[in-house]
Coordinates of C-alpha atoms in Angstrom, one line a residue:
M7 CA 121.2 121.7 99.1
A8 CA 125.0 120.1 100.0
K9 CA 125.7 117.5 96.8
P10 CA 125.3 114.6 97.6
R11 CA 129.4 112.2 98.0
T12 CA 129.9 108.9 97.2
K13 CA 131.1 108.4 100.3
W14 CA 131.3 108.6 104.2
T15 CA 134.6 109.5 104.0
D16 CA 134.6 111.8 102.0
L17 CA 132.8 114.2 104.5
T18 CA 134.6 117.8 105.8
K19 CA 134.8 116.9 109.1
P20 CA 135.6 113.3 109.8
L21 CA 133.9 111.4 111.5
S22 CA 135.3 109.1 114.0
T23 CA 137.1 105.2 113.5
P24 CA 134.2 103.3 116.1
V25 CA 131.3 104.8 114.0
L26 CA 132.4 104.2 110.0
Q27 CA 133.5 100.8 112.0
V28 CA 129.9 100.2 112.0
I29 CA 128.2 102.3 109.4
E30 CA 131.0 99.1 107.9
G31 CA 129.5 96.7 109.3
L32 CA 125.8 97.1 109.1
G33 CA 126.3 97.2 105.1
F34 CA 126.4 100.9 104.3
C35 CA 128.7 101.9 102.1
K36 CA 127.9 104.7 100.1
M37 CA 125.7 107.8 102.1
T38 CA 122.8 109.2 100.4
P39 CA 121.3 113.1 100.0
V40 CA 120.0 113.7 103.0
Q41 CA 123.0 112.7 105.3
A42 CA 125.5 114.2 103.3
A43 CA 123.3 117.5 103.4
T44 CA 122.5 117.4 107.3
I45 CA 125.8 116.0 109.0
P46 CA 128.0 118.2 108.6
L47 CA 125.9 120.8 108.9
L48 CA 125.4 119.1 112.5
L49 CA 128.4 118.3 113.1
S50 CA 128.6 122.2 112.7
Y51 CA 126.9 122.8 115.5
K52 CA 123.7 123.8 113.2
D53 CA 120.3 124.0 114.0
V54 CA 119.0 122.1 110.7
A55 CA 115.4 120.9 109.6
A56 CA 115.3 118.4 107.1
E57 CA 113.1 118.4 104.3
A58 CA 112.9 114.9 103.0
V59 CA 111.4 111.7 101.6
T60 CA 109.9 108.1 103.4
G61 CA 113.5 105.8 102.7
S62 CA 115.9 108.3 102.4
G63 CA 118.1 107.6 104.9
K64 CA 117.3 110.4 107.7
T65 CA 117.7 108.1 110.3
L66 CA 121.9 107.9 110.0
A67 CA 121.3 110.8 109.2
F68 CA 121.1 111.9 112.6
L69 CA 122.0 108.7 115.1
V70 CA 125.5 109.9 113.3
P71 CA 125.5 113.0 113.8
L72 CA 124.8 112.7 117.3
L73 CA 127.0 110.1 118.7
E74 CA 129.6 112.2 116.8
L75 CA 128.4 114.9 120.0
L76 CA 128.2 112.6 122.2
L77 CA 132.0 111.7 122.0
K78 CA 133.6 114.6 121.3
R79 CA 132.5 115.4 124.4
Q80 CA 133.4 112.4 126.4
Y81 CA 137.0 113.3 125.4
G82 CA 136.9 116.4 127.1
T83 CA 134.5 115.5 130.6
A84 CA 133.5 112.1 130.4
W85 CA 129.3 111.9 130.3
K86 CA 127.7 110.9 134.0
K87 CA 125.5 107.8 134.0
T88 CA 122.6 110.6 135.2
E89 CA 123.6 112.8 132.0
I90 CA 121.4 112.7 129.4
G91 CA 123.3 114.6 125.5
A92 CA 120.5 113.7 123.6
I93 CA 116.5 113.3 122.9
I94 CA 114.7 111.7 119.9
I95 CA 111.3 112.1 119.7
S96 CA 109.1 110.3 117.4
P97 CA 105.4 110.3 116.1
T98 CA 104.6 106.6 117.1
R99 CA 106.1 103.5 119.0
E100 CA 107.4 101.7 115.7
L101 CA 109.2 104.1 114.4
A102 CA 110.5 105.0 117.8
T103 CA 111.5 100.9 118.7
Q104 CA 112.8 100.6 115.2
I105 CA 115.3 104.3 116.0
S106 CA 116.4 101.9 119.2
D107 CA 117.0 99.2 117.7
V108 CA 119.1 100.8 115.5
L109 CA 120.6 102.4 117.7
F110 CA 121.3 99.4 119.4
D111 CA 124.2 97.8 116.7
F112 CA 125.9 101.2 117.4
L113 CA 126.3 100.5 121.3
Q114 CA 127.7 97.4 120.5
H115 CA 131.3 98.6 119.7
E116 CA 133.0 98.8 122.4
K117 CA 134.2 102.1 122.8
L118 CA 130.2 103.3 122.2
G119 CA 129.1 101.0 125.0
I120 CA 129.9 103.5 127.1
F121 CA 126.8 105.4 125.9
K122 CA 123.4 104.7 127.4
Q123 CA 119.9 104.1 125.4
K124 CA 117.0 104.0 127.2
L125 CA 113.5 104.0 124.9
L126 CA 110.4 105.5 125.7
I127 CA 107.3 104.3 125.5
G128 CA 103.8 104.1 126.0
G129 CA 102.1 100.0 126.8
N130 CA 104.3 99.6 129.5
S131 CA 104.6 100.5 133.3
V132 CA 105.3 104.5 133.5
D133 CA 106.7 103.3 137.0
E134 CA 109.3 100.6 135.1
D135 CA 111.1 103.7 132.7
V136 CA 111.7 105.4 136.6
D137 CA 113.2 103.0 137.8
S138 CA 115.5 101.8 134.5
I139 CA 116.3 105.2 134.7
R140 CA 117.0 106.2 137.9
K141 CA 118.8 102.9 138.5
E142 CA 121.0 102.4 135.0
G143 CA 121.1 106.2 134.2
A144 CA 120.2 107.0 129.8
N145 CA 122.7 109.2 128.2
V146 CA 120.2 109.3 124.5
L147 CA 116.1 109.3 125.3
I148 CA 114.3 108.2 122.1
A149 CA 110.2 108.5 123.6
T150 CA 107.8 109.2 122.3
P151 CA 105.6 113.0 123.3
G152 CA 103.6 111.3 125.5
R153 CA 105.7 109.9 127.6
L154 CA 108.1 111.5 127.8
K155 CA 106.4 115.3 128.6
D156 CA 105.1 112.7 131.6
L157 CA 108.5 111.2 132.6
L158 CA 109.5 115.9 132.6
E159 CA 106.4 116.6 134.7
R160 CA 107.1 113.9 137.2
K161 CA 109.3 115.5 140.6
G162 CA 110.8 113.3 143.2
D163 CA 111.9 110.2 142.7
L164 CA 113.1 111.3 139.3
N165 CA 113.3 114.9 138.0
L166 CA 114.3 114.9 134.6
T167 CA 114.3 118.0 134.3
A168 CA 117.9 118.4 136.0
K169 CA 119.1 115.3 133.9
V170 CA 118.7 117.2 130.3
K171 CA 120.8 120.8 131.5
S172 CA 123.8 119.3 129.2
L173 CA 121.4 118.1 126.2
E174 CA 123.5 118.3 123.4
L175 CA 120.6 117.7 120.5
L176 CA 116.9 117.1 119.7
V177 CA 115.4 115.2 117.1
L178 CA 112.4 115.4 116.4
D179 CA 111.6 112.6 113.9
E180 CA 108.8 112.6 111.1
A181 CA 107.5 116.6 112.9
D182 CA 105.0 116.7 109.8
R183 CA 103.3 112.8 111.8
L184 CA 104.2 114.3 115.2
L185 CA 101.9 118.0 114.6
D186 CA 99.6 115.6 113.0
L187 CA 98.5 113.3 115.0
G188 CA 97.7 116.1 117.5
F189 CA 101.1 116.3 119.6
E190 CA 101.1 120.5 118.9
S191 CA 100.8 121.1 122.6
T192 CA 102.7 117.7 124.3
V193 CA 105.4 119.0 122.1
N194 CA 105.6 122.8 123.2
T195 CA 105.7 121.4 126.5
I196 CA 109.0 119.2 126.0
L197 CA 110.5 122.4 124.3
G198 CA 109.7 124.2 127.4
Y199 CA 111.6 122.2 129.8
L200 CA 115.3 121.6 127.6
P201 CA 118.0 123.8 127.5
R202 CA 118.1 126.8 124.5
Q203 CA 121.8 126.1 124.4
R204 CA 121.3 123.0 122.4
R205 CA 121.3 121.9 119.0
T206 CA 117.9 121.1 117.0
G207 CA 117.4 118.7 113.9
L208 CA 114.1 118.5 112.7
F209 CA 113.3 116.5 110.3
S210 CA 110.2 115.5 108.0
A211 CA 108.6 114.5 104.7
T212 CA 106.5 117.6 104.4
Q213 CA 106.8 121.8 105.4
T214 CA 104.0 121.9 106.6
K215 CA 102.5 125.3 108.3
E216 CA 102.3 123.6 111.6
V217 CA 106.0 122.8 110.8
K218 CA 107.3 125.9 110.1
D219 CA 105.0 126.8 113.9
L220 CA 107.3 124.7 115.5
M221 CA 110.2 125.4 113.5
R222 CA 110.0 128.8 114.8
A223 CA 109.0 127.4 118.7
G224 CA 112.4 125.6 118.5
L225 CA 115.3 126.1 116.3
R226 CA 117.5 128.4 116.3
N227 CA 118.1 130.2 112.8
P228 CA 117.8 126.9 111.2
V229 CA 120.0 126.0 108.2
L230 CA 116.8 124.9 105.8
V231 CA 118.0 121.7 104.2
S232 CA 115.0 120.4 100.8
V233 CA 116.1 116.8 99.3
K234 CA 114.4 115.2 96.7
E235 CA 115.1 113.0 94.0
K236 CA 115.6 113.8 90.5
A237 CA 113.0 111.3 88.9
T238 CA 110.5 111.8 86.5
V239 CA 107.9 109.3 89.6
S240 CA 108.2 110.1 92.8
T241 CA 107.9 106.5 94.8
P242 CA 111.5 104.2 95.0
K243 CA 113.4 103.7 91.5
L244 CA 113.2 99.7 91.9
L245 CA 109.5 100.0 92.9
Q246 CA 106.1 98.9 90.2
N247 CA 103.3 100.4 90.3
F248 CA 100.0 98.3 89.4
Y249 CA 96.4 98.8 89.9
M250 CA 93.5 96.9 89.2
I251 CA 89.5 97.3 88.2
V252 CA 87.3 95.9 89.9
E253 CA 83.7 95.2 90.4
P254 CA 82.6 96.3 94.8
E255 CA 80.8 93.1 95.7
Q256 CA 84.2 90.9 93.3
K257 CA 86.7 92.7 95.3
L258 CA 87.9 90.3 98.5
V259 CA 87.7 87.5 95.8
V260 CA 90.0 89.4 93.6
M261 CA 93.0 90.0 96.0
L262 CA 93.0 86.3 96.9
D263 CA 93.3 84.7 93.8
F264 CA 95.6 87.8 92.8
I265 CA 97.7 86.2 96.6
E266 CA 97.4 82.4 95.4
G267 CA 98.4 82.5 92.1
K268 CA 101.1 85.8 92.7
E269 CA 102.1 83.5 95.0
L270 CA 103.3 86.0 97.7
K271 CA 105.4 85.4 100.2
K272 CA 105.7 88.5 102.4
A273 CA 103.0 91.2 101.6
M274 CA 101.4 94.2 104.0
I275 CA 97.3 95.0 102.8
F276 CA 96.4 98.4 103.7
F277 CA 93.0 99.3 104.7
P278 CA 91.5 102.7 105.7
T279 CA 90.2 101.7 109.8
C280 CA 91.9 99.9 112.2
A281 CA 87.7 98.0 112.1
C282 CA 88.2 96.9 108.7
V283 CA 91.7 95.3 109.9
E284 CA 90.1 93.1 113.0
Y285 CA 87.3 92.6 110.8
W286 CA 89.5 91.0 107.4
A287 CA 92.4 89.5 109.9
I288 CA 90.0 87.1 111.1
A289 CA 88.4 86.1 108.1
L290 CA 91.4 86.1 106.0
A291 CA 92.8 83.5 108.1
E292 CA 89.3 81.3 107.3
L293 CA 89.8 81.8 103.9
L294 CA 94.1 82.1 103.7
K295 CA 94.7 78.8 106.1
T296 CA 97.7 78.1 104.9
R297 CA 98.7 81.5 105.5
R298 CA 100.2 83.4 109.0
V299 CA 97.9 86.2 109.5
L300 CA 98.7 89.3 111.3
S301 CA 97.0 92.4 111.8
L302 CA 98.4 95.5 113.4
H303 CA 96.4 98.8 114.3
G304 CA 96.3 102.4 116.4
K305 CA 93.7 100.6 119.2
M306 CA 96.6 97.7 120.0
K307 CA 98.7 98.3 122.9
A308 CA 101.5 96.5 124.4
Q309 CA 100.9 93.2 120.9
R310 CA 101.4 95.9 119.1
N311 CA 105.8 95.5 119.6
R312 CA 105.5 92.0 119.5
I313 CA 104.1 91.6 116.1
L314 CA 105.2 93.6 114.5
K315 CA 108.9 92.2 115.5
D316 CA 106.8 89.1 114.2
F317 CA 106.9 90.2 110.2
K318 CA 109.6 90.8 110.4
E319 CA 111.7 87.7 111.4
S320 CA 109.2 86.0 109.6
E321 CA 109.7 85.1 105.7
N322 CA 106.6 84.2 104.3
A323 CA 103.1 86.3 106.4
L324 CA 101.1 89.0 105.6
L325 CA 99.9 91.3 107.6
L326 CA 97.1 93.5 107.2
C327 CA 97.5 97.3 109.2
T328 CA 96.4 100.9 108.8
D329 CA 98.1 104.4 107.9
L330 CA 99.8 103.3 111.8
L331 CA 101.9 101.5 109.5
A332 CA 102.7 104.1 106.7
R333 CA 105.6 106.3 107.0
G334 CA 109.2 105.9 108.1
V335 CA 108.6 102.1 109.8
D336 CA 111.7 99.6 107.5
I337 CA 110.7 95.7 107.5
P338 CA 112.8 93.7 105.7
E339 CA 111.8 91.9 102.5
V340 CA 109.1 92.8 102.0
D341 CA 107.7 91.9 98.4
W342 CA 105.3 93.2 98.2
V343 CA 102.2 95.6 99.1
L344 CA 98.6 96.1 98.4
Q345 CA 95.3 98.4 99.5
W346 CA 92.3 98.0 99.6
D347 CA 90.7 101.1 99.3
A348 CA 92.3 104.0 97.9
P349 CA 94.4 106.0 100.9
S350 CA 92.4 109.5 102.6
N351 CA 95.3 111.5 100.4
A352 CA 97.5 111.2 98.2
A353 CA 100.1 112.1 100.2
A354 CA 99.6 108.5 102.1
F355 CA 99.7 106.1 99.2
V356 CA 103.3 107.3 98.1
H357 CA 104.4 106.7 101.8
R358 CA 102.4 103.3 101.6
V359 CA 103.8 101.5 98.2
G360 CA 107.6 103.0 100.6
R361 CA 107.0 100.0 102.5
T362 CA 108.8 98.5 100.1
A363 CA 112.1 98.0 96.7
R364 CA 113.9 99.8 99.8
Q365 CA 117.6 99.8 100.0
G366 CA 118.2 99.0 96.7
N367 CA 115.0 96.2 97.4
E368 CA 113.4 95.5 94.1
G369 CA 108.9 95.4 95.4
N370 CA 105.7 95.6 93.9
A371 CA 102.8 97.8 94.7
L372 CA 99.3 96.8 94.4
I373 CA 96.2 99.5 94.5
M374 CA 92.3 97.8 93.9
L375 CA 89.9 100.8 92.4
L376 CA 85.6 101.0 91.5
P377 CA 84.7 100.7 87.9
T378 CA 83.8 104.8 89.3
E379 CA 87.1 105.4 90.9
D380 CA 89.5 104.9 87.1
T381 CA 89.9 108.7 86.9
Y382 CA 92.1 108.8 90.8
V383 CA 94.6 107.0 88.7
D384 CA 95.4 109.5 86.6
F385 CA 94.9 111.9 89.5
L386 CA 98.0 110.3 91.1
T387 CA 99.9 110.9 88.0
R388 CA 99.2 114.3 88.0
N389 CA 99.5 115.0 91.5
Q390 CA 102.5 112.9 93.2
K391 CA 104.1 111.4 89.6
V392 CA 103.1 107.9 89.7
S393 CA 102.6 106.1 87.4
L394 CA 100.9 103.2 87.4
K395 CA 100.9 99.8 85.6
K396 CA 96.7 98.5 85.1
V397 CA 96.2 94.9 85.6
T398 CA 93.8 92.4 85.3
L399 CA 92.4 89.4 86.7
E400 CA 89.0 87.7 86.2
P401 CA 87.2 86.6 89.0
N402 CA 86.1 82.8 89.3
D403 CA 82.3 82.7 89.7
K404 CA 82.2 79.7 91.5
R405 CA 85.3 80.9 94.7
F406 CA 82.6 84.1 95.1
Q407 CA 80.1 82.1 96.5
I408 CA 82.6 79.5 98.5
V409 CA 83.7 83.0 99.9
L410 CA 80.3 84.4 99.9
K411 CA 79.3 81.1 102.3
T412 CA 82.0 80.9 104.5
L413 CA 81.5 84.6 105.1
H414 CA 78.1 83.6 106.5
R415 CA 79.3 81.4 108.6
L416 CA 81.8 82.7 109.8
Q417 CA 79.5 85.0 111.2
K418 CA 76.6 82.7 112.5
S419 CA 78.9 80.7 114.8
D420 CA 80.0 84.0 116.5
R421 CA 77.9 87.6 116.9
G422 CA 80.9 89.3 117.7
I423 CA 82.1 88.6 114.0
Y424 CA 78.8 89.4 113.3
D425 CA 79.5 92.9 114.6
K426 CA 83.0 93.2 114.1
A427 CA 81.7 92.9 110.1
S428 CA 79.7 95.2 110.4
R429 CA 81.5 97.8 112.2
A430 CA 84.4 97.3 109.7
F431 CA 81.9 98.2 106.5
V432 CA 80.2 101.2 108.5
S433 CA 83.6 103.0 109.1
H434 CA 85.1 102.5 105.5
I435 CA 81.7 103.9 104.5
Q436 CA 82.4 106.8 107.1
A437 CA 86.0 107.2 105.6
Y438 CA 85.7 107.0 102.7
S439 CA 83.6 111.2 102.8
K440 CA 86.2 111.9 104.6
H441 CA 88.5 111.8 101.6
E442 CA 90.2 114.7 101.1
C443 CA 90.4 114.0 97.2
N444 CA 85.7 114.3 97.6
L445 CA 85.8 115.4 93.8
I446 CA 86.5 111.4 92.4
L447 CA 86.2 109.7 95.3
R448 CA 82.6 110.1 96.1
V449 CA 80.5 108.3 98.5
K450 CA 76.9 109.1 96.9
D451 CA 79.2 106.9 93.9
L452 CA 78.7 103.6 95.5
D453 CA 76.8 101.0 95.2
L454 CA 76.8 99.7 99.0
G455 CA 74.9 96.7 98.6
K456 CA 77.2 95.7 96.4
I457 CA 80.3 96.8 99.5
A458 CA 77.8 95.2 102.1
T459 CA 78.5 92.0 99.6
S460 CA 82.2 91.9 99.6
Y461 CA 82.1 92.2 103.3
G462 CA 79.8 88.9 103.6
L463 CA 77.4 91.2 105.8
L464 CA 74.1 89.4 106.4
Q465 CA 72.3 92.0 106.7
L466 CA 72.3 95.6 105.9
P467 CA 73.2 98.5 108.5
K468 CA 70.7 101.3 109.5
M469 CA 73.2 104.0 108.3
P470 CA 72.4 107.6 106.7
E471 CA 73.9 106.9 103.3
M472 CA 72.1 103.2 103.2
K473 CA 69.0 103.9 100.7
D474 CA 66.0 101.2 100.9
H475 CA 67.2 100.7 96.2
F476 CA 70.4 99.7 97.4
K477 CA 68.3 96.1 98.8
M478 CA 68.2 94.9 94.5
S479 CA 71.9 94.4 94.8
F480 CA 72.5 93.4 98.6
Q481 CA 73.1 89.6 98.1
G482 CA 73.0 88.3 101.9
P483 CA 72.5 84.4 102.7
V484 CA 70.3 82.1 101.0
D485 CA 68.6 81.0 104.3
E486 CA 66.6 84.3 106.6
V487 CA 68.9 84.3 109.6
D488 CA 67.2 86.1 112.4
I489 CA 69.9 88.7 113.9
Y490 CA 69.1 88.9 118.1
K491 CA 69.4 84.2 118.2
L492 CA 73.3 85.3 117.0
T493 CA 74.9 84.5 120.4
Y494 CA 78.1 85.1 121.0
K495 CA 81.0 82.3 122.0
D496 CA 82.2 84.8 124.5
K497 CA 80.0 83.7 127.9
Q498 CA 79.7 87.7 129.6
K499 CA 78.9 89.0 126.1
Q500 CA 76.4 87.0 126.1
A501 CA 75.4 87.4 129.3
S502 CA 74.8 91.2 128.6
H503 CA 73.1 90.4 125.4
D504 CA 70.6 87.9 127.0
I505 CA 69.9 91.7 129.2
K506 CA 69.5 93.7 126.3
L507 CA 67.0 91.3 124.1
K508 CA 65.4 90.0 127.1
L509 CA 64.1 94.3 127.8
F510 CA 63.8 94.7 124.2
K511 CA 60.8 92.3 124.2
E512 CA 59.5 94.3 127.4
T513 CA 60.0 97.5 125.9
G514 CA 60.4 97.4 121.9
E515 CA 64.3 99.9 122.0
W516 CA 67.4 98.0 122.0
K517 CA 69.4 99.9 124.6
G518 CA 72.0 101.9 123.7
K519 CA 71.2 101.8 120.1
K520 CA 71.7 104.9 118.7
K521 CA 70.0 106.3 116.9
F522 CA 70.8 108.0 113.4
L523 CA 70.5 111.9 112.6
K524 CA 71.1 112.8 108.3
K525 CA 73.2 115.8 108.9
K526 CA 73.8 118.3 106.2
S527 CA 76.9 117.7 103.0
I528 CA 78.8 120.3 103.6
P529 CA 82.1 121.5 101.1
W530 CA 85.2 119.9 102.4
E531 CA 86.8 123.5 102.5
L532 CA 84.7 124.3 104.9
A533 CA 84.4 120.9 106.8
K534 CA 88.2 121.1 107.6
Q535 CA 88.0 124.6 108.9
E536 CA 85.4 123.0 111.3
R537 CA 88.1 120.2 112.3
E538 CA 90.8 122.7 112.9
E539 CA 88.8 125.0 115.2
R540 CA 88.0 122.7 117.2
K541 CA 91.4 121.1 117.3
E542 CA 91.7 124.9 118.6
I543 CA 88.8 123.6 121.4
R544 CA 90.2 120.9 121.7
K545 CA 93.7 122.7 122.2
K546 CA 93.3 125.5 124.8
R547 CA 90.7 122.8 126.7
R548 CA 94.3 121.4 127.6
E549 CA 96.1 123.8 128.1
A550 CA 93.6 125.2 131.2
K551 CA 93.6 121.8 131.9
Q552 CA 96.7 121.5 133.0
K553 CA 97.3 124.8 134.4
R554 CA 94.1 123.3 136.9
K555 CA 96.1 120.2 137.3
A556 CA 99.4 122.4 138.3
I557 CA 97.5 124.3 141.0
I558 CA 96.0 121.4 142.4
E559 CA 99.9 119.0 142.5
H560 CA 101.1 122.6 144.5
G561 CA 97.9 122.1 146.9
D562 CA 96.5 125.0 146.0
V563 CA 93.3 124.2 145.6
E564 CA 92.0 127.2 147.6
A565 CA 93.3 130.3 146.6
I566 CA 91.1 128.6 143.7
K567 CA 88.0 128.4 146.2
K568 CA 88.8 132.0 147.4
K569 CA 87.7 133.2 144.3
K570 CA 84.5 131.4 143.2
T571 CA 83.0 134.2 142.0
K572 CA 85.5 134.1 139.0
F573 CA 84.6 130.7 137.9
S574 CA 81.4 129.1 136.3
K575 CA 79.0 126.4 138.1
D576 CA 80.7 123.8 135.4
E577 CA 84.1 124.8 135.8
L578 CA 84.2 124.2 139.7
E579 CA 82.5 121.0 139.3
E580 CA 85.0 119.9 136.2
L581 CA 87.5 121.0 139.2
A582 CA 86.7 118.6 141.2
N583 CA 86.4 115.6 139.9
D584 CA 90.0 117.2 138.5
I585 CA 91.2 116.2 142.4
R586 CA 89.0 113.2 142.8
T587 CA 91.1 111.9 139.4
L588 CA 94.5 112.7 141.4
K589 CA 94.0 111.9 144.8
K590 CA 92.6 108.6 142.6
L591 CA 96.2 108.5 141.1
K592 CA 97.9 109.9 144.2
K593 CA 96.6 106.9 146.0
K594 CA 97.6 104.4 143.1
R595 CA 93.8 103.3 142.2
I596 CA 94.8 103.6 138.6
T597 CA 97.8 104.1 136.8
V598 CA 99.5 108.2 134.8
E599 CA 98.1 107.2 131.3
E600 CA 94.6 106.6 133.4
C601 CA 94.9 109.8 134.9
D602 CA 95.9 112.1 132.5
D603 CA 93.3 110.6 130.3
K604 CA 90.2 111.5 132.2
L605 CA 91.7 114.9 132.7
G606 CA 92.0 115.1 129.2
L607 CA 95.2 115.6 128.8
M608 CA 95.8 112.5 126.1
S609 CA 96.3 113.4 122.5
D610 CA 93.9 110.5 120.8
D611 CA 95.4 108.5 117.9
S612 CA 93.4 108.7 115.2
E613 CA 94.9 105.0 114.0

């Protein structure tokens, strides 16, 4: 492993003056270990697979050699505006946007401004991206996997494949995250469109089996670089980690007292699911009226970039989020990271708290644990080398009653909020049951009545885990509430609800209500094996659909019809549905994203 260097000018291969001037202008005087180790290798035209912890400076580790490689050829044969010299693939829109912003600062230099970059992410029109590349050109593409694959497969009006023939460098950022989100098939498809005579940089926090498989597929004799800080703990040196043991029903009140008592200015609060973020964003906005409350999760589409930008620019705000923002995203001046619950895996804890104490700044993090979860602290110390200090805060009983009444009032005022509260609670328990460390964090140890109280539910939801004895510990509203009489503020939802209510009175059954079936509990190892098997089946289905799509687009449907004996009835019906979907796309009745979704070509975003 290369020794860390103190200055950028100490590199064995001197950097060009424009790049150095921008680096110094951005305030980066010293190189981090990962930068010192990988930049010389990439400048020497070697493939690199780098493993480095979050916040270690990986972005500059590939942007600096990227610009140097482009400049080196520019001095010989100038880049055409339609020639793409570098591609950066990132797992999420937020990370891709962040990389684009950093590169934008470099391209403001007059000698680097000759290069054009293009950000290709979901949430905006594919046609707009196509028109922009055709008219303005692009030398560097920063993209999420799905959008890049769509454009590479697009023929005729774009022909992106021809524009990447001179590709100098491909970067796979957060490669382990790319594969966690199910982009393996998509990335392999992209690699098939790119020239082999290129340099490839693969950056990840961990070298999993899937990452190693990707290295074999996309890198030629890569140099492995593993950069880990020599420290007794795996979190930043200026970060203080705290934990709090609190009773389930008091968790919300204690968190509110903590936020106000510490006078938190800019903080991130991590929740286990998207449904939790949606509900608590409404509840906390009502309970903390003097503070700005923002929310962001994976099921949001166009507004995600706007919300993240608002939080970055805010001096005093709370951002409620899922693990979508746990990795890679650099948000300035976050002084606290709060965790409502233990994350699904121990590594996610380190990624979450890594959103603060960045770039030499001090930071603090707090995780709220139940009395049944106290052994999780020792587990983190042993498993992740994280040192945590205990803090205590006595709950205010008077405020507890006020908060509970406020949550009840909110749900009574709008059935939509009641629905969100119920979904948040159910999704929370379901996520808890999928913890990797389920020997410590067990659903059967939870008092669901007390947890439902903390959510301010009007009644206990019907679910397999809910037992009769939980009614004893549940604190609902003082006055009995008829759930069926709650009304939606949204007139369309209320009209639909009225129809269902009328059918319920006539038939005694609620339309669309799912019956919960008790599933036999199985060990985590077997559950993981089953998930991997299902993942492999979905992968094969996507590949089969891609082949059928290619056949249809090339007008070879007759060839399939002549060989009906080789296809089952279900396969032929599925093919017919695919043909109808593609016809709708051709007539512009649906978008490319909707088409791929119907064809089963899109990967799920779990966060």
